[in-house]
Amino acid sequence: MADKVKVATASLAGCFGCHMSLLDIDERIIDLVELVEFDRTPLTDIKEIGDCDVGIIEGGVCNAENVEVLREFRRHCKILVSMGACSINGGIPAMRNQYQLKECLEESYLHGMGVEDAQIPNDPEVPLLLNKVHPIHEVVKVDYFLPGCPPPADTIWTFLEELLSGEPIEFAYRQIHYD
Amino acid sequence: MIRHFTIDGIKVPFQERQTIMDAAMAAGIYIPHLCHNPEFRPQGSCRLCTVKVDGRNLAACTTPATDHAEVKSNTKKLMAMRRTLLQLLFVEGNHVCPACEKSGACQLQAVAYYCGMLAPEFTHFYPQREVDASHPEFAIDFNRCILCELCVRASRDADQKSVFAISGRGIHVHLTVNSPSGKLGDSDFDKHDRAAHVCPVGAILPKHTGYDVPIGKRLYDRKPVSMVGDVSDHEED
Ligand code: SF4
Ligand code: SF4
């Protein structure tokens, strides 16, 4: 049997909803693991990415670690897929772009409701926040976009099936929505 | 004698003074558009209805139909151009569809689906815009305004009120409200105005009804805009 297609996934500034939707392909996941081998992904808990055929990114870029992971993915993946509203336009996390970062931090950690022992976290382990949240295509080149919040399981499945079989990527009307 | 032109090879009859868009609509041929509504004078600003007329790119909504003209609309090139225009509209505002009450019944989304836009793909502006919730029955979210001027035309021409206007230049162009404070609550705006029911996007929105129709059962959730028609066709005062 030919080598399996290597797939890596990551959730950056997202809510894991897109990964949940991926798992929502239900029993088709058995067909999927026949065809692909998962590399770095929250599903395998592998922390370092190796060379992969397909990388799938959920979530936009909101901190320095997101940028690093995203660049690693781009370096190691032949095809990079932007999955879901946050990855595509920043989504809900990007609603903070209407405010200064300072205002966001002060609201959350100093003046917000129920805050005790008010202080803005400053541990070197905590990734530094970017001034604004960005879609991933503003940082690296993206090969495919899968819209939706989250994209329906069926949309993800159609995409993977077509991609793996070398068919043109096409969707039915109801498979594509931005919400 | 009835005169004809063709759109993508289909023969379309037209009458004196009809535009290409008028004749196409009468013949049931869909040409993507956002700023056009047959109730009001066409202004050709969104350019989505750009078609090739005998080799030249022209806005279908402002170009008079002429005998024997050969019009191309559904070509790969024109669709790609429409996607680019749509992408620019998306990145110029703040369109967080998952958090928008209009999602699923929004004409900007619907036209983007029809034209095959998967993502905005440009650098996002993330402009700082306001929400005006001063009116008891309607709110304006300026983040989503695409400057189509339908509310401007409806308020001026149908309601005889001129509640709305477009102001500023270049990237600073924005919608303004004609009232002493600039707030909608201070203006003559009324929920029965035609201007309250023509906005193609989630910029002018009635309050308290946002989720009456669940996601999945909304205007464009099952069928494309080419079959469903414009948002304003489905809005009653
Ligand atoms: S107005 Fe339309 S495109 Fe904009 S956020 Fe709302 S649903 Fe999305
Ligand atoms: S508020 Fe709505 S109708 Fe008015 S210009 Fe903006 S998008 Fe058009």
CSV table of C-alpha atoms and ligand atoms in Angstrom, one decimal:
chain,number,residue,atom,x,y,z
A,1,MET,CA,0.0,0.0,0.0
A,2,ALA,CA,1.2,3.5,-0.8
A,3,ASP,CA,2.3,5.7,2.0
A,4,LYS,CA,-0.5,7.3,3.9
A,5,VAL,CA,-1.1,11.0,3.4
A,6,LYS,CA,0.4,12.9,6.4
A,7,VAL,CA,-1.9,15.4,8.0
A,8,ALA,CA,-1.3,17.9,10.8
A,9,THR,CA,-3.8,20.2,12.5
A,10,ALA,CA,-3.6,23.0,15.0
A,11,SER,CA,-6.0,25.3,16.8
A,12,LEU,CA,-4.6,28.8,17.2
A,13,ALA,CA,-6.9,31.7,18.3
A,14,GLY,CA,-10.0,29.5,17.9
A,15,CYS,CA,-12.4,27.7,20.2
A,16,PHE,CA,-11.7,24.1,19.0
A,17,GLY,CA,-15.2,24.1,17.4
A,18,CYS,CA,-13.7,23.4,14.0
A,19,HIS,CA,-11.8,20.4,15.4
A,20,MET,CA,-15.0,19.2,17.0
A,21,SER,CA,-16.7,19.5,13.6
A,22,LEU,CA,-13.9,17.5,12.0
A,23,LEU,CA,-14.7,14.7,14.6
A,24,ASP,CA,-18.4,15.1,13.7
A,25,ILE,CA,-17.7,13.2,10.4
A,26,ASP,CA,-18.7,10.3,12.7
A,27,GLU,CA,-17.9,6.8,11.4
A,28,ARG,CA,-16.3,8.3,8.3
A,29,ILE,CA,-13.3,8.9,10.6
A,30,ILE,CA,-12.5,5.2,10.2
A,31,ASP,CA,-12.3,5.7,6.4
A,32,LEU,CA,-10.2,8.7,7.0
A,33,VAL,CA,-7.6,7.0,9.2
A,34,GLU,CA,-7.3,4.4,6.4
A,35,LEU,CA,-6.1,7.1,4.1
A,36,VAL,CA,-4.2,9.5,6.4
A,37,GLU,CA,-1.8,9.4,9.2
A,38,PHE,CA,-2.0,12.2,11.8
A,39,ASP,CA,1.2,14.0,12.7
A,40,ARG,CA,1.1,17.0,15.1
A,41,THR,CA,-2.5,17.6,16.1
A,42,PRO,CA,-4.5,17.9,19.3
A,43,LEU,CA,-5.9,14.5,18.4
A,44,THR,CA,-2.5,12.7,18.7
A,45,ASP,CA,-1.0,15.1,21.2
A,46,ILE,CA,2.3,15.0,19.1
A,47,LYS,CA,4.0,18.4,19.9
A,48,GLU,CA,6.5,18.7,17.1
A,49,ILE,CA,5.4,18.8,13.5
A,50,GLY,CA,7.3,16.7,10.9
A,51,ASP,CA,7.0,16.9,7.1
A,52,CYS,CA,3.4,16.7,6.1
A,53,ASP,CA,1.3,16.7,3.0
A,54,VAL,CA,-1.6,18.7,4.5
A,55,GLY,CA,-1.8,21.1,7.4
A,56,ILE,CA,-5.1,22.3,8.6
A,57,ILE,CA,-5.3,25.5,10.8
A,58,GLU,CA,-8.2,26.5,13.0
A,59,GLY,CA,-8.2,30.0,14.5
A,60,GLY,CA,-6.6,33.3,13.7
A,61,VAL,CA,-3.3,34.7,15.0
A,62,CYS,CA,-3.5,36.5,18.3
A,63,ASN,CA,-0.1,36.0,20.0
A,64,ALA,CA,3.5,35.3,19.3
A,65,GLU,CA,3.2,31.6,19.8
A,66,ASN,CA,0.4,31.4,17.2
A,67,VAL,CA,2.8,33.1,14.7
A,68,GLU,CA,5.5,30.6,15.5
A,69,VAL,CA,3.2,27.5,15.2
A,70,LEU,CA,1.7,28.9,12.0
A,71,ARG,CA,5.1,29.4,10.4
A,72,GLU,CA,6.2,25.9,11.4
A,73,PHE,CA,3.2,24.5,9.7
A,74,ARG,CA,3.8,26.5,6.6
A,75,ARG,CA,7.4,25.3,6.5
A,76,HIS,CA,6.4,21.6,7.0
A,77,CYS,CA,3.2,21.3,5.0
A,78,LYS,CA,2.9,21.0,1.2
A,79,ILE,CA,-0.7,22.2,1.4
A,80,LEU,CA,-2.0,24.6,4.1
A,81,VAL,CA,-5.7,24.9,4.7
A,82,SER,CA,-7.4,27.8,6.6
A,83,MET,CA,-10.4,26.2,8.4
A,84,GLY,CA,-13.2,28.2,9.9
A,85,ALA,CA,-14.2,31.9,10.4
A,86,CYS,CA,-11.4,32.8,12.9
A,87,SER,CA,-8.7,31.5,10.7
A,88,ILE,CA,-10.3,33.2,7.6
A,89,ASN,CA,-11.0,36.7,9.0
A,90,GLY,CA,-10.1,36.7,12.7
A,91,GLY,CA,-13.7,35.9,13.7
A,92,ILE,CA,-15.0,36.5,17.2
A,93,PRO,CA,-11.5,37.0,18.7
A,94,ALA,CA,-10.8,39.8,16.2
A,95,MET,CA,-13.7,41.8,17.7
A,96,ARG,CA,-11.0,42.9,20.2
A,97,ASN,CA,-9.4,44.8,17.3
A,98,GLN,CA,-12.0,47.6,18.0
A,99,TYR,CA,-10.1,48.3,21.2
A,100,GLN,CA,-6.5,49.0,22.2
A,101,LEU,CA,-4.8,45.9,23.6
A,102,LYS,CA,-4.1,47.9,26.8
A,103,GLU,CA,-7.9,48.5,27.2
A,104,CYS,CA,-8.6,44.8,26.8
A,105,LEU,CA,-6.0,43.7,29.3
A,106,GLU,CA,-7.1,46.3,31.8
A,107,GLU,CA,-10.7,45.3,31.4
A,108,SER,CA,-9.9,41.6,31.9
A,109,TYR,CA,-7.3,41.8,34.6
A,110,LEU,CA,-7.6,45.1,36.5
A,111,HIS,CA,-11.1,46.6,36.3
A,112,GLY,CA,-13.3,43.7,35.2
A,113,MET,CA,-16.1,42.4,37.3
A,114,GLY,CA,-15.1,40.0,40.1
A,115,VAL,CA,-11.3,40.6,39.6
A,116,GLU,CA,-9.3,39.9,42.8
A,117,ASP,CA,-5.6,40.5,43.3
A,118,ALA,CA,-5.7,42.6,40.1
A,119,GLN,CA,-2.5,42.3,37.9
A,120,ILE,CA,-1.8,41.9,34.3
A,121,PRO,CA,-0.1,38.5,33.7
A,122,ASN,CA,3.5,39.0,32.8
A,123,ASP,CA,5.1,35.5,33.1
A,124,PRO,CA,7.7,34.8,30.4
A,125,GLU,CA,5.8,31.5,29.8
A,126,VAL,CA,2.7,33.4,28.7
A,127,PRO,CA,2.9,34.2,25.0
A,128,LEU,CA,2.9,37.9,24.2
A,129,LEU,CA,-0.3,39.1,22.7
A,130,LEU,CA,-0.2,40.9,19.3
A,131,ASN,CA,-1.8,44.3,19.0
A,132,LYS,CA,-4.4,42.9,16.7
A,133,VAL,CA,-5.8,39.5,15.8
A,134,HIS,CA,-5.2,38.6,12.2
A,135,PRO,CA,-6.4,35.9,9.8
A,136,ILE,CA,-3.7,33.4,9.0
A,137,HIS,CA,-3.4,34.4,5.3
A,138,GLU,CA,-2.0,37.8,6.5
A,139,VAL,CA,1.0,35.9,7.9
A,140,VAL,CA,1.6,32.9,5.6
A,141,LYS,CA,0.4,31.8,2.1
A,142,VAL,CA,-2.7,29.7,2.3
A,143,ASP,CA,-3.7,27.2,-0.3
A,144,TYR,CA,-7.4,26.4,0.6
A,145,PHE,CA,-10.1,28.1,2.6
A,146,LEU,CA,-12.9,26.3,4.3
A,147,PRO,CA,-15.4,28.8,5.7
A,148,GLY,CA,-17.9,28.3,8.5
A,149,CYS,CA,-18.2,28.8,12.2
A,150,PRO,CA,-17.5,25.9,12.2
A,151,PRO,CA,-17.5,24.5,8.7
A,152,PRO,CA,-20.0,21.6,8.8
A,153,ALA,CA,-18.5,18.1,9.1
A,154,ASP,CA,-19.9,17.4,5.7
A,155,THR,CA,-18.0,20.3,4.2
A,156,ILE,CA,-14.8,19.1,5.8
A,157,TRP,CA,-15.4,15.6,4.6
A,158,THR,CA,-16.1,16.7,1.0
A,159,PHE,CA,-13.0,18.7,1.0
A,160,LEU,CA,-10.7,16.0,2.3
A,161,GLU,CA,-12.3,13.4,0.0
A,162,GLU,CA,-11.8,15.5,-3.0
A,163,LEU,CA,-8.3,16.6,-2.0
A,164,LEU,CA,-7.1,13.1,-1.3
A,165,SER,CA,-8.5,11.7,-4.5
A,166,GLY,CA,-7.1,14.5,-6.6
A,167,GLU,CA,-10.6,15.7,-7.7
A,168,PRO,CA,-11.3,19.4,-8.2
A,169,ILE,CA,-12.5,21.0,-4.9
A,170,GLU,CA,-16.2,21.7,-5.3
A,171,PHE,CA,-19.0,22.2,-2.8
A,172,ALA,CA,-22.8,22.1,-2.9
A,173,TYR,CA,-24.5,25.4,-2.1
A,174,ARG,CA,-25.5,24.4,1.4
A,175,GLN,CA,-22.0,23.3,2.3
A,176,ILE,CA,-20.6,26.8,2.2
A,177,HIS,CA,-21.6,29.4,4.8
A,178,TYR,CA,-19.7,32.1,6.8
A,179,ASP,CA,-21.6,31.5,10.0
B,1,MET,CA,-41.7,45.5,-33.0
B,2,ILE,CA,-40.0,43.8,-30.0
B,3,ARG,CA,-36.3,44.4,-29.8
B,4,HIS,CA,-33.8,41.9,-28.4
B,5,PHE,CA,-30.3,41.5,-27.1
B,6,THR,CA,-28.6,38.4,-25.7
B,7,ILE,CA,-27.2,37.6,-22.3
B,8,ASP,CA,-24.8,34.6,-22.4
B,9,GLY,CA,-26.4,33.6,-25.6
B,10,ILE,CA,-30.0,33.8,-24.3
B,11,LYS,CA,-32.3,36.1,-26.3
B,12,VAL,CA,-33.8,38.8,-24.0
B,13,PRO,CA,-36.6,41.1,-25.2
B,14,PHE,CA,-36.6,44.7,-24.0
B,15,GLN,CA,-38.6,47.9,-24.2
B,16,GLU,CA,-37.6,51.5,-24.7
B,17,ARG,CA,-35.7,53.0,-21.7
B,18,GLN,CA,-35.0,49.7,-20.1
B,19,THR,CA,-31.5,49.0,-18.8
B,20,ILE,CA,-29.8,45.6,-19.3
B,21,MET,CA,-30.6,44.9,-15.6
B,22,ASP,CA,-34.3,45.8,-16.0
B,23,ALA,CA,-34.6,43.5,-19.1
B,24,ALA,CA,-32.6,40.7,-17.4
B,25,MET,CA,-34.8,40.9,-14.3
B,26,ALA,CA,-38.0,40.9,-16.4
B,27,ALA,CA,-36.7,37.8,-18.2
B,28,GLY,CA,-35.7,36.0,-15.0
B,29,ILE,CA,-32.0,36.1,-15.6
B,30,TYR,CA,-30.0,36.9,-12.5
B,31,ILE,CA,-27.1,39.3,-12.7
B,32,PRO,CA,-25.3,39.7,-9.3
B,33,HIS,CA,-25.9,43.1,-7.7
B,34,LEU,CA,-26.0,44.8,-4.3
B,35,CYS,CA,-26.7,48.6,-4.8
B,36,HIS,CA,-29.5,48.0,-7.3
B,37,ASN,CA,-33.1,47.9,-6.4
B,38,PRO,CA,-35.6,48.5,-9.1
B,39,GLU,CA,-37.7,50.8,-6.8
B,40,PHE,CA,-35.0,53.4,-7.0
B,41,ARG,CA,-32.8,55.2,-9.5
B,42,PRO,CA,-29.8,53.0,-10.4
B,43,GLN,CA,-26.4,54.5,-9.5
B,44,GLY,CA,-24.0,51.8,-10.5
B,45,SER,CA,-21.7,52.1,-7.5
B,46,CYS,CA,-21.1,48.5,-6.3
B,47,ARG,CA,-20.1,47.4,-9.8
B,48,LEU,CA,-21.0,43.8,-9.1
B,49,CYS,CA,-23.4,43.8,-12.1
B,50,THR,CA,-20.6,44.6,-14.4
B,51,VAL,CA,-21.1,42.7,-17.7
B,52,LYS,CA,-19.3,42.7,-21.0
B,53,VAL,CA,-21.4,44.5,-23.6
B,54,ASP,CA,-20.0,44.0,-27.1
B,55,GLY,CA,-16.5,43.7,-25.5
B,56,ARG,CA,-16.7,46.5,-23.0
B,57,ASN,CA,-17.2,46.2,-19.2
B,58,LEU,CA,-20.3,48.2,-18.2
B,59,ALA,CA,-22.6,48.2,-15.2
B,60,ALA,CA,-25.8,46.4,-16.2
B,61,CYS,CA,-28.0,48.6,-13.9
B,62,THR,CA,-27.1,51.9,-15.6
B,63,THR,CA,-26.5,50.7,-19.2
B,64,PRO,CA,-29.5,51.0,-21.6
B,65,ALA,CA,-30.4,47.9,-23.4
B,66,THR,CA,-29.7,48.1,-27.1
B,67,ASP,CA,-30.8,46.1,-30.1
B,68,HIS,CA,-28.7,43.1,-30.9
B,69,ALA,CA,-26.1,43.8,-28.2
B,70,GLU,CA,-24.1,40.8,-27.1
B,71,VAL,CA,-23.9,40.7,-23.3
B,72,LYS,CA,-21.7,38.3,-21.3
B,73,SER,CA,-22.3,37.9,-17.6
B,74,ASN,CA,-21.6,34.5,-16.3
B,75,THR,CA,-18.0,34.2,-17.5
B,76,LYS,CA,-15.0,33.0,-15.5
B,77,LYS,CA,-13.3,36.4,-15.7
B,78,LEU,CA,-16.4,38.4,-14.6
B,79,MET,CA,-17.1,36.0,-11.8
B,80,ALA,CA,-13.4,36.4,-10.6
B,81,MET,CA,-13.8,40.2,-10.8
B,82,ARG,CA,-17.0,40.0,-8.7
B,83,ARG,CA,-15.3,37.9,-6.1
B,84,THR,CA,-12.5,40.5,-5.8
B,85,LEU,CA,-15.1,43.3,-5.4
B,86,LEU,CA,-16.8,41.3,-2.7
B,87,GLN,CA,-13.6,40.5,-0.9
B,88,LEU,CA,-12.8,44.2,-0.9
B,89,LEU,CA,-16.3,44.9,0.7
B,90,PHE,CA,-15.6,42.3,3.4
B,91,VAL,CA,-12.2,43.6,4.4
B,92,GLU,CA,-13.2,47.3,4.4
B,93,GLY,CA,-15.8,46.7,7.1
B,94,ASN,CA,-16.0,44.4,10.1
B,95,HIS,CA,-18.1,41.5,9.0
B,96,VAL,CA,-18.2,38.9,11.8
B,97,CYS,CA,-21.0,36.8,10.3
B,98,PRO,CA,-21.2,34.3,13.2
B,99,ALA,CA,-22.1,37.2,15.5
B,100,CYS,CA,-24.4,39.0,13.1
B,101,GLU,CA,-28.2,38.9,13.4
B,102,LYS,CA,-28.5,39.2,9.6
B,103,SER,CA,-26.4,36.1,8.9
B,104,GLY,CA,-28.2,33.7,6.5
B,105,ALA,CA,-30.5,36.5,5.3
B,106,CYS,CA,-27.8,38.9,4.2
B,107,GLN,CA,-27.5,39.8,0.5
B,108,LEU,CA,-23.7,40.4,0.8
B,109,GLN,CA,-23.2,36.9,2.0
B,110,ALA,CA,-25.6,35.5,-0.5
B,111,VAL,CA,-24.0,37.2,-3.5
B,112,ALA,CA,-20.6,36.1,-2.2
B,113,TYR,CA,-21.8,32.5,-2.0
B,114,TYR,CA,-23.3,32.8,-5.5
B,115,CYS,CA,-20.0,34.1,-6.9
B,116,GLY,CA,-18.0,31.4,-5.1
B,117,MET,CA,-16.1,33.5,-2.6
B,118,LEU,CA,-14.6,31.2,0.1
B,119,ALA,CA,-12.6,33.9,2.0
B,120,PRO,CA,-11.8,37.6,1.8
B,121,GLU,CA,-8.1,36.8,1.2
B,122,PHE,CA,-7.0,40.5,1.4
B,123,THR,CA,-5.5,42.3,4.4
B,124,HIS,CA,-8.3,43.3,6.8
B,125,PHE,CA,-8.7,47.0,7.6
B,126,TYR,CA,-10.5,46.4,10.9
B,127,PRO,CA,-11.8,50.0,10.9
B,128,GLN,CA,-13.1,51.5,14.1
B,129,ARG,CA,-16.8,52.0,13.6
B,130,GLU,CA,-19.7,52.7,15.9
B,131,VAL,CA,-23.1,51.1,16.6
B,132,ASP,CA,-26.0,53.5,17.0
B,133,ALA,CA,-28.7,52.0,19.2
B,134,SER,CA,-30.3,55.3,20.1
B,135,HIS,CA,-33.6,54.5,18.3
B,136,PRO,CA,-36.1,52.5,20.2
B,137,GLU,CA,-37.0,50.2,17.4
B,138,PHE,CA,-33.9,50.1,15.0
B,139,ALA,CA,-30.2,50.0,15.4
B,140,ILE,CA,-27.4,50.9,12.9
B,141,ASP,CA,-24.2,48.9,13.0
B,142,PHE,CA,-21.8,51.0,10.9
B,143,ASN,CA,-19.3,48.1,10.9
B,144,ARG,CA,-21.5,46.3,8.3
B,145,CYS,CA,-22.5,49.2,6.0
B,146,ILE,CA,-21.3,48.7,2.4
B,147,LEU,CA,-22.3,52.2,1.3
B,148,CYS,CA,-24.8,51.0,-1.3
B,149,GLU,CA,-26.9,54.1,-0.6
B,150,LEU,CA,-30.2,52.2,-0.8
B,151,CYS,CA,-31.3,53.7,2.6
B,152,VAL,CA,-30.2,57.2,1.3
B,153,ARG,CA,-32.3,56.8,-1.9
B,154,ALA,CA,-35.3,55.2,-0.1
B,155,SER,CA,-35.4,57.9,2.6
B,156,ARG,CA,-35.0,60.7,0.1
B,157,ASP,CA,-37.2,59.5,-2.8
B,158,ALA,CA,-39.8,57.2,-1.2
B,159,ASP,CA,-40.1,58.6,2.4
B,160,GLN,CA,-39.3,62.3,1.4
B,161,LYS,CA,-37.2,62.6,4.6
B,162,SER,CA,-33.5,62.4,3.7
B,163,VAL,CA,-32.6,60.8,7.0
B,164,PHE,CA,-29.4,59.3,5.5
B,165,ALA,CA,-26.5,60.7,3.5
B,166,ILE,CA,-23.1,59.6,2.5
B,167,SER,CA,-20.3,61.8,3.7
B,168,GLY,CA,-16.5,62.0,3.5
B,169,ARG,CA,-14.0,61.1,0.8
B,170,GLY,CA,-12.0,58.0,-0.2
B,171,ILE,CA,-11.4,55.6,2.6
B,172,HIS,CA,-13.2,58.0,5.0
B,173,VAL,CA,-16.6,57.7,3.2
B,174,HIS,CA,-19.3,56.9,5.6
B,175,LEU,CA,-23.0,56.9,6.2
B,176,THR,CA,-24.3,59.8,8.3
B,177,VAL,CA,-27.7,60.4,9.9
B,178,ASN,CA,-29.5,63.7,9.5
B,179,SER,CA,-30.3,64.8,13.0
B,180,PRO,CA,-28.9,67.4,15.5
B,181,SER,CA,-26.9,64.8,17.4
B,182,GLY,CA,-26.2,62.6,14.4
B,183,LYS,CA,-28.1,59.8,16.2
B,184,LEU,CA,-30.9,57.8,14.6
B,185,GLY,CA,-33.1,58.2,17.7
B,186,ASP,CA,-33.0,62.0,17.1
B,187,SER,CA,-34.0,61.8,13.5
B,188,ASP,CA,-37.3,61.5,11.6
B,189,PHE,CA,-36.7,57.8,11.0
B,190,ASP,CA,-39.7,55.6,11.5
B,191,LYS,CA,-40.0,51.8,11.4
B,192,HIS,CA,-42.6,52.1,8.6
B,193,ASP,CA,-40.2,54.1,6.4
B,194,ARG,CA,-39.1,52.3,3.2
B,195,ALA,CA,-35.6,53.1,4.3
B,196,ALA,CA,-36.0,50.8,7.2
B,197,HIS,CA,-36.5,47.8,4.9
B,198,VAL,CA,-34.0,48.1,2.0
B,199,CYS,CA,-30.6,47.6,3.7
B,200,PRO,CA,-29.1,44.5,2.0
B,201,VAL,CA,-26.8,43.7,4.9
B,202,GLY,CA,-27.0,43.8,8.7
B,203,ALA,CA,-26.4,47.5,9.0
B,204,ILE,CA,-29.9,48.8,9.6
B,205,LEU,CA,-31.6,46.3,11.8
B,206,PRO,CA,-34.9,46.1,13.6
B,207,LYS,CA,-34.5,45.5,17.3
B,208,HIS,CA,-36.0,42.6,19.3
B,209,THR,CA,-36.4,40.3,16.3
B,210,GLY,CA,-32.9,39.2,15.5
B,211,TYR,CA,-33.3,35.5,16.2
B,212,ASP,CA,-37.0,35.0,15.5
B,213,VAL,CA,-36.0,33.0,12.4
B,214,PRO,CA,-33.5,30.4,13.4
B,215,ILE,CA,-30.2,29.9,11.6
B,216,GLY,CA,-30.7,27.2,9.0
B,217,LYS,CA,-34.2,28.5,8.1
B,218,ARG,CA,-33.2,31.9,6.8
B,219,LEU,CA,-33.7,33.5,3.4
B,220,TYR,CA,-30.5,32.2,1.7
B,221,ASP,CA,-29.8,29.2,3.9
B,222,ARG,CA,-31.3,26.7,1.4
B,223,LYS,CA,-31.4,28.4,-1.9
B,224,PRO,CA,-29.1,30.9,-3.7
B,225,VAL,CA,-29.9,34.6,-4.2
B,226,SER,CA,-30.4,33.9,-7.9
B,227,MET,CA,-33.5,31.9,-7.0
B,228,VAL,CA,-34.6,33.8,-3.8
B,229,GLY,CA,-34.2,37.4,-5.0
B,230,ASP,CA,-33.1,40.5,-3.1
B,231,VAL,CA,-33.5,41.1,0.7
B,232,SER,CA,-35.8,44.0,0.0
B,233,ASP,CA,-38.2,41.8,-2.0
B,234,HIS,CA,-38.9,39.9,1.3
B,235,GLU,CA,-39.2,42.9,3.6
B,236,GLU,CA,-42.6,44.4,4.4
B,237,ASP,CA,-43.1,47.7,6.1
C,1,SF4,S1,-23.8,42.1,7.3
C,1,SF4,FE1,-23.8,40.1,6.2
C,1,SF4,S2,-21.7,39.9,5.6
C,1,SF4,FE2,-21.7,41.4,7.2
C,1,SF4,S3,-21.4,40.3,9.1
C,1,SF4,FE3,-23.6,40.5,8.8
C,1,SF4,S4,-24.2,38.6,7.8
C,1,SF4,FE4,-21.9,38.8,7.6
C,2,SF4,S1,-26.9,51.2,5.9
C,2,SF4,FE1,-27.4,49.5,4.6
C,2,SF4,S2,-28.7,50.5,3.0
C,2,SF4,FE2,-27.7,52.1,4.0
C,2,SF4,S3,-25.8,52.5,2.7
C,2,SF4,FE3,-25.2,51.1,4.4
C,2,SF4,S4,-25.5,49.0,3.5
C,2,SF4,FE4,-26.6,50.4,2.2
